[in-house]
Short mmCIF file of C-alpha atoms in Angstrom, two decimals:
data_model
loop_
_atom_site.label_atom_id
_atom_site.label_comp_id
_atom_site.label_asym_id
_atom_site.label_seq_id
_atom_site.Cartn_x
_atom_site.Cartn_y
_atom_site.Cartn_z
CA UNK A 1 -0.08 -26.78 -19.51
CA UNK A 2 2.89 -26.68 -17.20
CA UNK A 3 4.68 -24.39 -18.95
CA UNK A 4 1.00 -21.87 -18.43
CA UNK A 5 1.61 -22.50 -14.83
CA UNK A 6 5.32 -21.50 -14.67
CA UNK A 7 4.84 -18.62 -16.64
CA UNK A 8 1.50 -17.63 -15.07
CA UNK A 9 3.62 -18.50 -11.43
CA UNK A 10 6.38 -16.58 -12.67
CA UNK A 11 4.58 -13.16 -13.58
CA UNK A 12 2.83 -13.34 -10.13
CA UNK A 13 5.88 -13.31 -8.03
CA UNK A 14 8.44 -11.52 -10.31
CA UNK A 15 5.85 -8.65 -10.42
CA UNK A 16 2.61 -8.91 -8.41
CA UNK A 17 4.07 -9.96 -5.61
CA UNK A 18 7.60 -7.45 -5.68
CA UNK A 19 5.22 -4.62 -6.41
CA UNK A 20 2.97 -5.81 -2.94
CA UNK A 21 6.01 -5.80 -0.55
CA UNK A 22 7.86 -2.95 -2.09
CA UNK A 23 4.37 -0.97 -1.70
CA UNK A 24 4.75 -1.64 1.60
CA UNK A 25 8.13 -0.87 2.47
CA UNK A 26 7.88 2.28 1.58
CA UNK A 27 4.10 3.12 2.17
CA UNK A 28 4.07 1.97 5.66
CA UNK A 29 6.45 4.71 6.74
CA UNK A 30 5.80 7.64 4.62
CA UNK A 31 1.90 6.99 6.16
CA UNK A 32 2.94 7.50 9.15
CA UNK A 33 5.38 10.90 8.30
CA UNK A 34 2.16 11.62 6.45
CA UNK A 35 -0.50 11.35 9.11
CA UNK A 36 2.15 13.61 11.84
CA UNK A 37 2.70 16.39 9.19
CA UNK A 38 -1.10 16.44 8.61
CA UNK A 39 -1.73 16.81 12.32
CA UNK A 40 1.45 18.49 13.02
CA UNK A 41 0.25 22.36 14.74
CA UNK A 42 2.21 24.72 11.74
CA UNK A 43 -1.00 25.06 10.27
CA UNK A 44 0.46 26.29 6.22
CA UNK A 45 2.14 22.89 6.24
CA UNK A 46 -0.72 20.86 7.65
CA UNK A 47 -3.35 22.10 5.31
CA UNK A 48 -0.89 21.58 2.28
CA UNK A 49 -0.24 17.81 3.73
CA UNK A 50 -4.06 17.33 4.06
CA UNK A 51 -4.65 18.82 0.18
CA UNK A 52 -1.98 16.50 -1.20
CA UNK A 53 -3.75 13.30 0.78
CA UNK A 54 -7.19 14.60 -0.65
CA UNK A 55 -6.15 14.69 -3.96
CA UNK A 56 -4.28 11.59 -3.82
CA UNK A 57 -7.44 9.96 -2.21
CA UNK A 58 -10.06 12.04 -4.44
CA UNK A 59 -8.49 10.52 -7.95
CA UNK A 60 -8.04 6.97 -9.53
CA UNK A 61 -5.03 5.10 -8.83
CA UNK A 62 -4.91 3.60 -12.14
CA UNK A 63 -4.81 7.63 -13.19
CA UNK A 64 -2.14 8.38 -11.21
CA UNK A 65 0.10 5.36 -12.59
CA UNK A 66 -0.37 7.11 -15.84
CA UNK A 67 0.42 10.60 -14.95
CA UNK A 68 3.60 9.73 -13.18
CA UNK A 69 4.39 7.17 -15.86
CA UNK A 70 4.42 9.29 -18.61
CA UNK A 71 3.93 12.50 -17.21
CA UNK A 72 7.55 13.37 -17.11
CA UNK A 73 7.80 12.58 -20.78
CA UNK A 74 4.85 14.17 -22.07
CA UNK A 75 6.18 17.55 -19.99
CA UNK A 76 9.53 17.78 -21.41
CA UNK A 77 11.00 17.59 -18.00
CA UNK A 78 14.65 16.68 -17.14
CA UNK A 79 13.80 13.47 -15.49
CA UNK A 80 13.08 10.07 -17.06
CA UNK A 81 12.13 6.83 -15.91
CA UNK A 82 14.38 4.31 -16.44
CA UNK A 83 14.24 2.36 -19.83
CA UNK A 84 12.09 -0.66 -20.33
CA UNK A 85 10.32 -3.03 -17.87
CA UNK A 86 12.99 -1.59 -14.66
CA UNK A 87 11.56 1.90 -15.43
CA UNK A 88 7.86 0.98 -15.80
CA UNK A 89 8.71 -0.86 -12.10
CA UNK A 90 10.12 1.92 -10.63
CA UNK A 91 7.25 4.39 -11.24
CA UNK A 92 4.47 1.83 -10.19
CA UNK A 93 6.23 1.45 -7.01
CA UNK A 94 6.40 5.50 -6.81
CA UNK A 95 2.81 5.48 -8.08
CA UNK A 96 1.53 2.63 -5.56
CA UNK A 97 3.54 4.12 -2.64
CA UNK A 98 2.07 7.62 -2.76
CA UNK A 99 -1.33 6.43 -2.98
CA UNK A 100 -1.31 3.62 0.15
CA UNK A 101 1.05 6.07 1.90
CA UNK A 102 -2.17 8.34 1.95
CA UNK A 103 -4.53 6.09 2.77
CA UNK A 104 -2.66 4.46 5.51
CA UNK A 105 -1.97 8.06 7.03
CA UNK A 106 -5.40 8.92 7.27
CA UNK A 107 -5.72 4.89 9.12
CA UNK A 108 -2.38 6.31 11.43
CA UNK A 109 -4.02 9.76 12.30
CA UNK A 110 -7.73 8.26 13.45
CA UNK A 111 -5.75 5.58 15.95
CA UNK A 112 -3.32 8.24 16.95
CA UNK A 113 -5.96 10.35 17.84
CA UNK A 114 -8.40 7.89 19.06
CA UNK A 115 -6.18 6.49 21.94
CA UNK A 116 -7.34 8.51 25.11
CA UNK A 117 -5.51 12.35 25.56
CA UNK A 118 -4.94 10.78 29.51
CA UNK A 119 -2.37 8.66 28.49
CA UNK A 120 -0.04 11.01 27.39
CA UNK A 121 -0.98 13.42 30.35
CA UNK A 122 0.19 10.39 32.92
CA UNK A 123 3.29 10.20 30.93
CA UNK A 124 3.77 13.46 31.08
CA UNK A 125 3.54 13.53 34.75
CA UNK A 126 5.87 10.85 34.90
CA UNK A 127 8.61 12.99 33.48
CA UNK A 128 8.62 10.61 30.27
CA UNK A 129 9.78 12.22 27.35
CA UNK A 130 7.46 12.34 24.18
CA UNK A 131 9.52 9.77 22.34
CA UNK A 132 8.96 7.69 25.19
CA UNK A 133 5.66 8.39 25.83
CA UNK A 134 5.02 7.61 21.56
CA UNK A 135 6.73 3.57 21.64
CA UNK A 136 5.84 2.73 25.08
CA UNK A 137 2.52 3.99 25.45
CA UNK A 138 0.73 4.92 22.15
CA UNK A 139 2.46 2.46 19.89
CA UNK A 140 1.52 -0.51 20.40
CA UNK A 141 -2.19 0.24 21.29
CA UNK A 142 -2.31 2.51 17.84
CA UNK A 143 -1.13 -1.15 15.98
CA UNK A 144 -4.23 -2.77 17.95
CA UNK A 145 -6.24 0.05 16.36
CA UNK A 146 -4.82 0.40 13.24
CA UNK A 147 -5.14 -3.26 12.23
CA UNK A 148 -8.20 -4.24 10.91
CA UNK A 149 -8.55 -0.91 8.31
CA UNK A 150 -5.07 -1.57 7.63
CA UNK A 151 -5.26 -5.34 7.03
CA UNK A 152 -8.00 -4.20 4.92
CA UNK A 153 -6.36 -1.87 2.66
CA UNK A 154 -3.48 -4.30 2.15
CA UNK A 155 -5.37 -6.80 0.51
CA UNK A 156 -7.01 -4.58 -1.52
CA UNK A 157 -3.33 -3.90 -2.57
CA UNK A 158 -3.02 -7.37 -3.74
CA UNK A 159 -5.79 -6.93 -6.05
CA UNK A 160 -4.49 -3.31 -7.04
CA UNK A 161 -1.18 -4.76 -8.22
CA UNK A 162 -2.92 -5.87 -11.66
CA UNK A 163 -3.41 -2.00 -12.70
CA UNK A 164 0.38 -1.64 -13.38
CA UNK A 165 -0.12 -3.74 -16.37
CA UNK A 166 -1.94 -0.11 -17.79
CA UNK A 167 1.93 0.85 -18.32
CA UNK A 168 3.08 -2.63 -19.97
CA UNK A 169 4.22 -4.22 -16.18
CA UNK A 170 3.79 -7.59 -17.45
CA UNK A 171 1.67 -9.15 -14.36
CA UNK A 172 -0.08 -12.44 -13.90
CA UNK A 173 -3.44 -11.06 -15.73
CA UNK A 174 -1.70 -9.79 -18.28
CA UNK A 175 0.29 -13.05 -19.03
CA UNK A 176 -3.18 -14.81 -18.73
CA UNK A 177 -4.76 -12.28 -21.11
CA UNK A 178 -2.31 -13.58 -23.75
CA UNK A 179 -3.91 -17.44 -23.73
CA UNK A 180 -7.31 -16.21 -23.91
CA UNK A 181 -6.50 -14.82 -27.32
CA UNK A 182 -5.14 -18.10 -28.11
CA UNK A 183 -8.92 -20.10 -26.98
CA UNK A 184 -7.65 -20.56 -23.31
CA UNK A 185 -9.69 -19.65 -20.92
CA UNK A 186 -8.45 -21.56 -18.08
CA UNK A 187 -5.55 -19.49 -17.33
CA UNK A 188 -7.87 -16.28 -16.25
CA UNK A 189 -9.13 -19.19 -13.52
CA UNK A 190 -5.82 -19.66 -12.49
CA UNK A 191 -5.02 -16.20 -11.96
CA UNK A 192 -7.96 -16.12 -9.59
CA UNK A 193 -6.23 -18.32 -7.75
CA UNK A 194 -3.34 -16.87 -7.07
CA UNK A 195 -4.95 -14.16 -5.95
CA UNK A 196 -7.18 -16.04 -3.63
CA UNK A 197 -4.61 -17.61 -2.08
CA UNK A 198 -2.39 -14.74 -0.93
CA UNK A 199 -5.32 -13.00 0.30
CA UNK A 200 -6.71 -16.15 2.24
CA UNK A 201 -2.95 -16.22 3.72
CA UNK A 202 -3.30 -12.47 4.56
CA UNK A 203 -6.14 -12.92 6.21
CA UNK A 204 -5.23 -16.10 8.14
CA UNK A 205 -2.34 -13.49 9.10
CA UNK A 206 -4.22 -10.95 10.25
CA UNK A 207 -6.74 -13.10 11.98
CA UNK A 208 -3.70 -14.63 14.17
CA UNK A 209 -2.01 -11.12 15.12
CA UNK A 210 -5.65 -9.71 16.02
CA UNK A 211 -5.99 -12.64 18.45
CA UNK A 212 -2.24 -11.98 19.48
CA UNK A 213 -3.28 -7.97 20.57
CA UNK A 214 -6.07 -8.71 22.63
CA UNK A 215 -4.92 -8.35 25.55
CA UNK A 216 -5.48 -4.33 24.95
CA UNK A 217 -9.13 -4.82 25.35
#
């Protein structure tokens, strides 16, 4: 049984839990380059930014995994993937990335836009410049907006994780999936879990910097 748990313990973080943060380190920021190009006023290059985020939105993650996964391959283009598990990695992360990136642009544009047009007028009239007026005006009330859709969509990310085991990224449910073909069914229980308890420490998380930002209200 123990060596279940380090296994099961050891798919989790090696994969699960490197494809959550690496989501996120590069999600988080291409959102935001996302939701400015889609609002940005050169109207050819908004309305292609807005078409890629509908598509991207409009279509199945797990789908999307698999095109850029193999779709390289199956094209006959120049590029490859990596070889073995590094390579099937790499394009979950690309996969992942491109598909939060979108949804957490669309999170960025509604608090961007929802913050009161005054605000940057008094700036303005205050001779701030519009870098300025962005980090010490808009910033940190679009993070009290943003939070709670955000905070949302990251722990459906947790869950999310598991569909990279559709191109062999060995995670936690796929390691479980390998007792219950043995007459094991505790392991699946187990993986629940793990889940459960990063999501109940993301939301403890998120609870505490909610309570932390209200003093915008």
């Amino acid at each position: 049984m123990q060596a279940v748990f380090l296994r099961l313990t050891e798919a989790f973080l090696v994969n699960n839990v490197r494809l959550f943060v690496l989501t996120l380190v590069f999600a988080i920021p291409l959102g935001l380059l996302i939701s400015m190009g889609s609002m940005s006023r050169v109207k050819p290059l908004a309305w292609l930014i807005k078409t890629f985020v509908w598509i991207i939105r409009g279509t199945p993650l797990m789908l999307q995994i698999l095109i850029i996964y193999f779709g390289p391959g199956l094209m006959e283009m120049a590029f490859h993937w990596p070889r073995g598990s590094a390579g099937r990695m790499v394009a979950a992360v690309v996969a992942f990335a491109l598909n939060y990136a979108c949804y957490f642009s669309e999170i960025y544009r509604g608090g961007i836009q929802g913050i009161p047009p005054g605000q940057k007028e008094a700036g303005e009239v205050l001779g701030m410049t519009r870098g300025q007026i962005f980090f010490k005006v808009t910033l940190l009330q679009l993070v009290k907006r943003i939070l709670p859709p955000m905070g949302n969509e990251i722990i459906t990310l947790v869950k999310d994780t598991a569909l990279a085991n559709y191109i062999s990224v060995i995670d936690v449910i796929m390691t479980a999936k390998e007792y219950t073909s043995a007459g094991l069914i505790w392991p699946l229980f187990a993986t629940a879990i793990y889940f459960l308890a990063f999501v109940g420490i993301l939301t403890l998380l998120f609870g505490w910097a909610e309570k932390k930002l209200s003093y915008f209200k």
